[in-house]
PDB file of C-alpha atoms in Angstrom:
ATOM      1  CA  UNK A   3     -53.279 -25.247  66.321  1.00 91.00           C
ATOM      2  CA  UNK A   4     -52.161 -28.436  64.583  1.00 94.00           C
ATOM      3  CA  UNK A   5     -54.323 -31.425  65.007  1.00 96.00           C
ATOM      4  CA  UNK A   6     -53.350 -34.546  67.025  1.00 97.00           C
ATOM      5  CA  UNK A   7     -52.554 -36.553  63.809  1.00 98.00           C
ATOM      6  CA  UNK A   8     -50.125 -33.918  62.629  1.00 98.00           C
ATOM      7  CA  UNK A   9     -48.460 -33.574  65.931  1.00 98.00           C
ATOM      8  CA  UNK A  10     -47.990 -37.374  66.014  1.00 98.00           C
ATOM      9  CA  UNK A  11     -46.570 -37.291  62.520  1.00 98.00           C
ATOM     10  CA  UNK A  12     -44.185 -34.560  63.767  1.00 98.00           C
ATOM     11  CA  UNK A  13     -42.997 -36.634  66.684  1.00 98.00           C
ATOM     12  CA  UNK A  14     -42.458 -39.757  64.499  1.00 98.00           C
ATOM     13  CA  UNK A  15     -40.493 -37.513  62.070  1.00 98.00           C
ATOM     14  CA  UNK A  16     -38.317 -36.239  64.892  1.00 98.00           C
ATOM     15  CA  UNK A  17     -37.523 -39.908  65.835  1.00 98.00           C
ATOM     16  CA  UNK A  18     -36.658 -40.590  62.208  1.00 98.00           C
ATOM     17  CA  UNK A  19     -34.179 -37.700  62.189  1.00 98.00           C
ATOM     18  CA  UNK A  20     -32.179 -39.361  65.019  1.00 98.00           C
ATOM     19  CA  UNK A  21     -30.808 -41.859  62.422  1.00 98.00           C
ATOM     20  CA  UNK A  22     -26.893 -41.662  62.734  1.00 97.00           C
ATOM     21  CA  UNK A  23     -26.691 -41.354  59.005  1.00 96.00           C
ATOM     22  CA  UNK A  24     -28.542 -38.044  59.205  1.00 98.00           C
ATOM     23  CA  UNK A  25     -26.340 -34.929  59.529  1.00 98.00           C
ATOM     24  CA  UNK A  26     -28.703 -32.154  58.384  1.00 98.00           C
ATOM     25  CA  UNK A  27     -29.032 -28.695  59.913  1.00 99.00           C
ATOM     26  CA  UNK A  28     -32.667 -29.673  60.573  1.00 99.00           C
ATOM     27  CA  UNK A  29     -31.501 -32.501  62.815  1.00 98.00           C
ATOM     28  CA  UNK A  30     -28.887 -30.278  64.514  1.00 98.00           C
ATOM     29  CA  UNK A  31     -31.289 -27.475  65.370  1.00 99.00           C
ATOM     30  CA  UNK A  32     -34.557 -29.387  65.871  1.00 99.00           C
ATOM     31  CA  UNK A  33     -33.877 -30.325  69.351  1.00 98.00           C
ATOM     32  CA  UNK A  34     -36.488 -32.034  71.645  1.00 98.00           C
ATOM     33  CA  UNK A  35     -37.233 -28.697  73.331  1.00 98.00           C
ATOM     34  CA  UNK A  36     -37.649 -26.860  69.950  1.00 99.00           C
ATOM     35  CA  UNK A  37     -39.889 -29.681  68.679  1.00 98.00           C
ATOM     36  CA  UNK A  38     -42.070 -29.488  71.692  1.00 98.00           C
ATOM     37  CA  UNK A  39     -42.266 -25.678  71.414  1.00 98.00           C
ATOM     38  CA  UNK A  40     -43.317 -25.688  67.754  1.00 99.00           C
ATOM     39  CA  UNK A  41     -45.203 -28.905  67.067  1.00 98.00           C
ATOM     40  CA  UNK A  42     -48.650 -27.581  67.943  1.00 98.00           C
ATOM     41  CA  UNK A  43     -48.283 -24.220  65.958  1.00 98.00           C
ATOM     42  CA  UNK A  44     -49.881 -23.407  62.647  1.00 98.00           C
ATOM     43  CA  UNK A  45     -49.686 -20.345  60.367  1.00 97.00           C
ATOM     44  CA  UNK A  46     -52.881 -18.480  59.147  1.00 96.00           C
ATOM     45  CA  UNK A  47     -52.641 -20.404  55.821  1.00 94.00           C
ATOM     46  CA  UNK A  48     -52.348 -23.740  57.647  1.00 95.00           C
ATOM     47  CA  UNK A  49     -48.711 -24.519  57.540  1.00 97.00           C
ATOM     48  CA  UNK A  50     -47.442 -26.774  60.385  1.00 98.00           C
ATOM     49  CA  UNK A  51     -44.020 -27.814  61.486  1.00 99.00           C
ATOM     50  CA  UNK A  52     -44.472 -31.052  59.509  1.00 98.00           C
ATOM     51  CA  UNK A  53     -44.750 -29.025  56.275  1.00 98.00           C
ATOM     52  CA  UNK A  54     -41.431 -27.445  57.225  1.00 98.00           C
ATOM     53  CA  UNK A  55     -39.581 -30.581  57.988  1.00 99.00           C
ATOM     54  CA  UNK A  56     -41.300 -33.231  55.671  1.00 98.00           C
ATOM     55  CA  UNK A  57     -38.525 -33.117  52.979  1.00 98.00           C
ATOM     56  CA  UNK A  58     -35.736 -33.492  55.537  1.00 98.00           C
ATOM     57  CA  UNK A  59     -37.464 -36.376  57.241  1.00 98.00           C
ATOM     58  CA  UNK A  60     -37.894 -38.164  53.916  1.00 98.00           C
ATOM     59  CA  UNK A  61     -34.352 -37.347  52.681  1.00 98.00           C
ATOM     60  CA  UNK A  62     -31.937 -38.038  55.543  1.00 98.00           C
ATOM     61  CA  UNK A  63     -28.931 -37.200  53.365  1.00 98.00           C
ATOM     62  CA  UNK A  64     -30.192 -33.584  52.904  1.00 98.00           C
ATOM     63  CA  UNK A  65     -27.742 -30.893  53.940  1.00 98.00           C
ATOM     64  CA  UNK A  66     -30.395 -28.454  55.276  1.00 98.00           C
ATOM     65  CA  UNK A  67     -33.732 -30.281  55.297  1.00 98.00           C
ATOM     66  CA  UNK A  68     -36.275 -27.447  55.704  1.00 98.00           C
ATOM     67  CA  UNK A  69     -38.644 -25.525  53.290  1.00 98.00           C
ATOM     68  CA  UNK A  70     -40.842 -22.587  54.254  1.00 98.00           C
ATOM     69  CA  UNK A  71     -44.437 -23.213  53.117  1.00 97.00           C
ATOM     70  CA  UNK A  72     -45.311 -19.612  53.468  1.00 97.00           C
ATOM     71  CA  UNK A  73     -43.765 -16.246  54.621  1.00 96.00           C
ATOM     72  CA  UNK A  74     -45.362 -16.408  58.049  1.00 97.00           C
ATOM     73  CA  UNK A  75     -43.516 -19.671  58.700  1.00 98.00           C
ATOM     74  CA  UNK A  76     -40.331 -17.735  59.148  1.00 98.00           C
ATOM     75  CA  UNK A  77     -41.783 -16.128  62.275  1.00 98.00           C
ATOM     76  CA  UNK A  78     -44.022 -18.868  63.614  1.00 99.00           C
ATOM     77  CA  UNK A  79     -41.281 -21.390  63.346  1.00 99.00           C
ATOM     78  CA  UNK A  80     -38.390 -18.919  63.967  1.00 98.00           C
ATOM     79  CA  UNK A  81     -37.000 -21.140  66.706  1.00 98.00           C
ATOM     80  CA  UNK A  82     -35.951 -23.567  63.971  1.00 99.00           C
ATOM     81  CA  UNK A  83     -35.551 -21.292  60.980  1.00 99.00           C
ATOM     82  CA  UNK A  84     -33.320 -18.586  62.704  1.00 98.00           C
ATOM     83  CA  UNK A  85     -30.445 -20.790  63.774  1.00 98.00           C
ATOM     84  CA  UNK A  86     -30.418 -22.666  60.531  1.00 98.00           C
ATOM     85  CA  UNK A  87     -30.274 -19.449  58.436  1.00 98.00           C
ATOM     86  CA  UNK A  88     -27.628 -18.036  60.707  1.00 97.00           C
ATOM     87  CA  UNK A  89     -25.440 -21.137  60.284  1.00 98.00           C
ATOM     88  CA  UNK A  90     -26.011 -21.664  56.575  1.00 97.00           C
ATOM     89  CA  UNK A  91     -25.994 -17.942  55.368  1.00 96.00           C
ATOM     90  CA  UNK A  92     -24.220 -16.222  58.290  1.00 95.00           C
ATOM     91  CA  UNK A  93     -27.325 -13.931  58.601  1.00 94.00           C
ATOM     92  CA  UNK A  94     -28.700 -13.568  62.190  1.00 94.00           C
ATOM     93  CA  UNK A  95     -32.227 -12.723  63.172  1.00 91.00           C
ATOM     94  CA  UNK A  96     -31.342  -9.157  64.109  1.00 92.00           C
ATOM     95  CA  UNK A  97     -29.365  -8.495  60.948  1.00 94.00           C
ATOM     96  CA  UNK A  98     -30.935  -6.338  58.192  1.00 91.00           C
ATOM     97  CA  UNK A  99     -30.544  -6.236  54.426  1.00 86.00           C
ATOM     98  CA  UNK A 100     -28.900  -3.074  53.190  1.00 85.00           C
ATOM     99  CA  UNK A 101     -31.163  -0.600  51.362  1.00 84.00           C
ATOM    100  CA  UNK A 102     -31.462  -1.208  47.647  1.00 81.00           C
ATOM    101  CA  UNK A 103     -29.543   1.506  45.590  1.00 78.00           C
ATOM    102  CA  UNK A 104     -29.348   0.694  41.857  1.00 72.00           C
ATOM    103  CA  UNK A 105     -29.146   4.290  40.691  1.00 74.00           C
ATOM    104  CA  UNK A 106     -27.013   5.308  37.805  1.00 72.00           C
ATOM    105  CA  UNK A 107     -24.542   7.022  40.124  1.00 75.00           C
ATOM    106  CA  UNK A 108     -23.987   3.788  41.948  1.00 76.00           C
ATOM    107  CA  UNK A 109     -23.605   1.581  38.895  1.00 75.00           C
ATOM    108  CA  UNK A 110     -20.846   3.772  37.528  1.00 77.00           C
ATOM    109  CA  UNK A 111     -18.754   2.918  40.495  1.00 78.00           C
ATOM    110  CA  UNK A 112     -18.460  -0.611  39.236  1.00 80.00           C
ATOM    111  CA  UNK A 113     -15.121  -1.138  37.441  1.00 85.00           C
ATOM    112  CA  UNK A 114     -14.871  -3.528  34.446  1.00 87.00           C
ATOM    113  CA  UNK A 115     -13.733  -6.943  35.548  1.00 89.00           C
ATOM    114  CA  UNK A 116     -12.344  -7.879  32.040  1.00 92.00           C
ATOM    115  CA  UNK A 117     -11.891  -4.635  30.144  1.00 91.00           C
ATOM    116  CA  UNK A 118     -10.051  -6.234  27.216  1.00 92.00           C
ATOM    117  CA  UNK A 119     -12.608  -9.155  26.861  1.00 89.00           C
ATOM    118  CA  UNK A 120     -10.032 -11.792  27.301  1.00 92.00           C
ATOM    119  CA  UNK A 121     -11.672 -14.010  29.969  1.00 95.00           C
ATOM    120  CA  UNK A 122     -15.372 -13.401  30.522  1.00 94.00           C
ATOM    121  CA  UNK A 123     -17.549 -15.356  28.001  1.00 91.00           C
ATOM    122  CA  UNK A 124     -20.938 -14.574  29.377  1.00 89.00           C
ATOM    123  CA  UNK A 125     -22.700 -13.105  32.451  1.00 90.00           C
ATOM    124  CA  UNK A 126     -25.828 -14.232  34.162  1.00 91.00           C
ATOM    125  CA  UNK A 127     -27.796 -12.490  36.966  1.00 93.00           C
ATOM    126  CA  UNK A 128     -30.737 -14.176  38.639  1.00 94.00           C
ATOM    127  CA  UNK A 129     -33.219 -13.236  41.397  1.00 94.00           C
ATOM    128  CA  UNK A 130     -36.194 -14.733  42.920  1.00 95.00           C
ATOM    129  CA  UNK A 131     -39.401 -13.034  43.833  1.00 96.00           C
ATOM    130  CA  UNK A 132     -42.661 -14.086  45.424  1.00 96.00           C
ATOM    131  CA  UNK A 133     -46.198 -12.830  44.758  1.00 96.00           C
ATOM    132  CA  UNK A 134     -47.969 -11.304  47.665  1.00 92.00           C
ATOM    133  CA  UNK A 135     -51.296 -13.051  48.560  1.00 91.00           C
ATOM    134  CA  UNK A 136     -50.062 -16.502  47.844  1.00 95.00           C
ATOM    135  CA  UNK A 137     -48.217 -19.143  49.939  1.00 96.00           C
ATOM    136  CA  UNK A 138     -45.057 -20.769  48.684  1.00 97.00           C
ATOM    137  CA  UNK A 139     -45.051 -23.778  46.594  1.00 95.00           C
ATOM    138  CA  UNK A 140     -45.565 -26.383  49.344  1.00 95.00           C
ATOM    139  CA  UNK A 141     -48.970 -24.966  50.061  1.00 96.00           C
ATOM    140  CA  UNK A 142     -50.130 -23.876  46.668  1.00 97.00           C
ATOM    141  CA  UNK A 143     -53.300 -25.417  45.323  1.00 97.00           C
ATOM    142  CA  UNK A 144     -54.138 -26.128  41.686  1.00 98.00           C
ATOM    143  CA  UNK A 145     -56.277 -22.992  41.607  1.00 98.00           C
ATOM    144  CA  UNK A 146     -53.428 -20.939  43.003  1.00 98.00           C
ATOM    145  CA  UNK A 147     -51.097 -22.130  40.244  1.00 98.00           C
ATOM    146  CA  UNK A 148     -53.583 -21.262  37.592  1.00 98.00           C
ATOM    147  CA  UNK A 149     -54.428 -17.795  39.065  1.00 98.00           C
ATOM    148  CA  UNK A 150     -50.672 -16.959  39.411  1.00 98.00           C
ATOM    149  CA  UNK A 151     -49.831 -17.968  35.907  1.00 97.00           C
ATOM    150  CA  UNK A 152     -52.660 -15.844  34.484  1.00 98.00           C
ATOM    151  CA  UNK A 153     -51.569 -12.773  36.626  1.00 97.00           C
ATOM    152  CA  UNK A 154     -48.039 -13.066  35.378  1.00 97.00           C
ATOM    153  CA  UNK A 155     -49.064 -13.663  31.650  1.00 96.00           C
ATOM    154  CA  UNK A 156     -51.264 -10.491  31.829  1.00 97.00           C
ATOM    155  CA  UNK A 157     -48.423  -8.410  33.121  1.00 96.00           C
ATOM    156  CA  UNK A 158     -45.925  -9.718  30.662  1.00 96.00           C
ATOM    157  CA  UNK A 159     -48.255  -9.130  27.828  1.00 95.00           C
ATOM    158  CA  UNK A 160     -48.119  -5.493  28.511  1.00 95.00           C
ATOM    159  CA  UNK A 161     -44.384  -5.206  28.210  1.00 94.00           C
ATOM    160  CA  UNK A 162     -43.529  -2.822  25.392  1.00 92.00           C
ATOM    161  CA  UNK A 163     -39.880  -2.341  25.805  1.00 94.00           C
ATOM    162  CA  UNK A 164     -38.189  -3.719  22.614  1.00 93.00           C
ATOM    163  CA  UNK A 165     -35.355  -5.288  24.624  1.00 93.00           C
ATOM    164  CA  UNK A 166     -37.623  -7.055  27.048  1.00 95.00           C
ATOM    165  CA  UNK A 167     -40.867  -7.969  25.293  1.00 95.00           C
ATOM    166  CA  UNK A 168     -41.234 -11.566  24.266  1.00 95.00           C
ATOM    167  CA  UNK A 169     -43.387 -14.695  24.524  1.00 93.00           C
ATOM    168  CA  UNK A 170     -44.776 -16.761  27.477  1.00 94.00           C
ATOM    169  CA  UNK A 171     -44.736 -20.506  27.026  1.00 92.00           C
ATOM    170  CA  UNK A 172     -46.821 -22.566  29.546  1.00 94.00           C
ATOM    171  CA  UNK A 173     -45.325 -26.010  30.313  1.00 93.00           C
ATOM    172  CA  UNK A 174     -48.833 -27.556  30.251  1.00 94.00           C
ATOM    173  CA  UNK A 175     -49.659 -28.494  26.657  1.00 91.00           C
ATOM    174  CA  UNK A 176     -46.290 -27.263  25.377  1.00 90.00           C
ATOM    175  CA  UNK A 177     -45.581 -28.476  21.794  1.00 88.00           C
ATOM    176  CA  UNK A 178     -42.805 -31.063  21.956  1.00 85.00           C
ATOM    177  CA  UNK A 179     -40.625 -29.122  19.330  1.00 87.00           C
ATOM    178  CA  UNK A 180     -40.805 -26.073  21.423  1.00 84.00           C
ATOM    179  CA  UNK A 181     -39.952 -27.950  24.616  1.00 82.00           C
ATOM    180  CA  UNK A 182     -36.974 -29.758  22.928  1.00 83.00           C
ATOM    181  CA  UNK A 183     -35.674 -26.486  21.618  1.00 84.00           C
ATOM    182  CA  UNK A 184     -35.957 -24.740  24.985  1.00 84.00           C
ATOM    183  CA  UNK A 185     -34.165 -27.757  26.682  1.00 81.00           C
ATOM    184  CA  UNK A 186     -31.455 -27.723  24.047  1.00 83.00           C
ATOM    185  CA  UNK A 187     -30.873 -24.046  24.684  1.00 82.00           C
ATOM    186  CA  UNK A 188     -30.627 -24.767  28.402  1.00 81.00           C
ATOM    187  CA  UNK A 189     -33.545 -22.485  29.140  1.00 86.00           C
ATOM    188  CA  UNK A 190     -36.359 -24.751  30.192  1.00 86.00           C
ATOM    189  CA  UNK A 191     -36.411 -26.002  33.883  1.00 88.00           C
ATOM    190  CA  UNK A 192     -37.494 -29.511  34.737  1.00 86.00           C
ATOM    191  CA  UNK A 193     -39.604 -30.881  37.622  1.00 88.00           C
ATOM    192  CA  UNK A 194     -37.914 -30.558  41.009  1.00 88.00           C
ATOM    193  CA  UNK A 195     -35.746 -33.207  42.562  1.00 92.00           C
ATOM    194  CA  UNK A 196     -36.829 -35.622  45.395  1.00 96.00           C
ATOM    195  CA  UNK A 197     -36.093 -32.973  48.065  1.00 96.00           C
ATOM    196  CA  UNK A 198     -38.678 -30.585  46.492  1.00 95.00           C
ATOM    197  CA  UNK A 199     -41.127 -33.303  45.728  1.00 96.00           C
ATOM    198  CA  UNK A 200     -41.117 -34.379  49.327  1.00 97.00           C
ATOM    199  CA  UNK A 201     -41.675 -30.829  50.362  1.00 96.00           C
ATOM    200  CA  UNK A 202     -44.900 -30.863  48.191  1.00 96.00           C
ATOM    201  CA  UNK A 203     -43.307 -28.166  45.994  1.00 95.00           C
ATOM    202  CA  UNK A 204     -43.999 -30.063  42.767  1.00 95.00           C
ATOM    203  CA  UNK A 205     -47.723 -30.849  43.238  1.00 96.00           C
ATOM    204  CA  UNK A 206     -50.015 -30.403  40.148  1.00 97.00           C
ATOM    205  CA  UNK A 207     -47.004 -30.357  37.771  1.00 95.00           C
ATOM    206  CA  UNK A 208     -46.953 -28.849  35.150  1.00 94.00           C
ATOM    207  CA  UNK A 209     -50.069 -26.704  35.933  1.00 97.00           C
ATOM    208  CA  UNK A 210     -49.200 -23.101  36.377  1.00 97.00           C
ATOM    209  CA  UNK A 211     -45.630 -23.474  35.316  1.00 96.00           C
ATOM    210  CA  UNK A 212     -44.031 -21.737  32.382  1.00 95.00           C
ATOM    211  CA  UNK A 213     -41.182 -19.694  30.855  1.00 95.00           C
ATOM    212  CA  UNK A 214     -41.025 -16.281  29.354  1.00 96.00           C
ATOM    213  CA  UNK A 215     -38.171 -15.063  27.249  1.00 94.00           C
ATOM    214  CA  UNK A 216     -37.625 -11.936  25.133  1.00 94.00           C
ATOM    215  CA  UNK A 217     -36.859 -12.198  21.403  1.00 91.00           C
ATOM    216  CA  UNK A 218     -33.079 -12.303  21.960  1.00 91.00           C
ATOM    217  CA  UNK A 219     -33.439 -14.844  24.733  1.00 90.00           C
ATOM    218  CA  UNK A 220     -31.283 -12.609  26.995  1.00 93.00           C
ATOM    219  CA  UNK A 221     -34.142 -12.009  29.478  1.00 95.00           C
ATOM    220  CA  UNK A 222     -36.115 -14.982  31.006  1.00 96.00           C
ATOM    221  CA  UNK A 223     -38.660 -15.378  33.695  1.00 97.00           C
ATOM    222  CA  UNK A 224     -39.506 -18.904  35.171  1.00 96.00           C
ATOM    223  CA  UNK A 225     -42.891 -19.111  36.617  1.00 97.00           C
ATOM    224  CA  UNK A 226     -43.579 -21.415  39.599  1.00 97.00           C
ATOM    225  CA  UNK A 227     -40.405 -23.523  39.293  1.00 93.00           C
ATOM    226  CA  UNK A 228     -39.137 -23.383  42.890  1.00 93.00           C
ATOM    227  CA  UNK A 229     -39.909 -19.767  43.550  1.00 95.00           C
ATOM    228  CA  UNK A 230     -42.956 -17.955  42.317  1.00 97.00           C
ATOM    229  CA  UNK A 231     -40.747 -16.068  39.860  1.00 98.00           C
ATOM    230  CA  UNK A 232     -37.121 -16.301  38.895  1.00 96.00           C
ATOM    231  CA  UNK A 233     -35.987 -13.417  36.723  1.00 97.00           C
ATOM    232  CA  UNK A 234     -32.883 -14.117  34.769  1.00 96.00           C
ATOM    233  CA  UNK A 235     -30.692 -11.644  32.707  1.00 95.00           C
ATOM    234  CA  UNK A 236     -27.865 -12.973  30.448  1.00 91.00           C
ATOM    235  CA  UNK A 237     -25.394 -11.394  28.191  1.00 87.00           C
TER     236      UNK A 237
END
């Protein structure tokens, strides 16, 4: 259960959200009854309602205003997350993602969007993934960041596919020339904005953050930017 100091902070945060300039989904769905229902709860990893709403309380101009500190937060604080997700994404608590089917037979059904090559200059596909056994960025410790980076580096070092193998560049200690080159190529991410910072998603920067790209720079992986992993394919 959340301690008395945290509960008091949550109650004060709720009052802050009543500012007429605040129009976030957090304010809309964190009613008095929902706040009273959730303010004492805590996940197994220690996440409280304050961890969820901290960014929105500190940024009253936010459109959404919530961040999940760990996967269990989606169930422990479902009374807040579910209506926000439904309104923002149109995805209700009883909806289910379709089964993944990326077989060759399915991809052949996709017809060319620009068969003569007149309009499409480039394509980019990006997906985010989380590593099991770790909380999300707002709860990650310095040790978590280091361990996750080592785990990912070890996996990437084993990639043998000629199209995918490449080099991992940690942000910590990165040579300035390499950093400038990656920025110029629009590959390197920067520290998160004030919304992420207030969510505690940028702590210990740049520890545990890095970027991997293949030799052709058409396949990239961002490590611990906003998600644990962001995998990017470009052509």
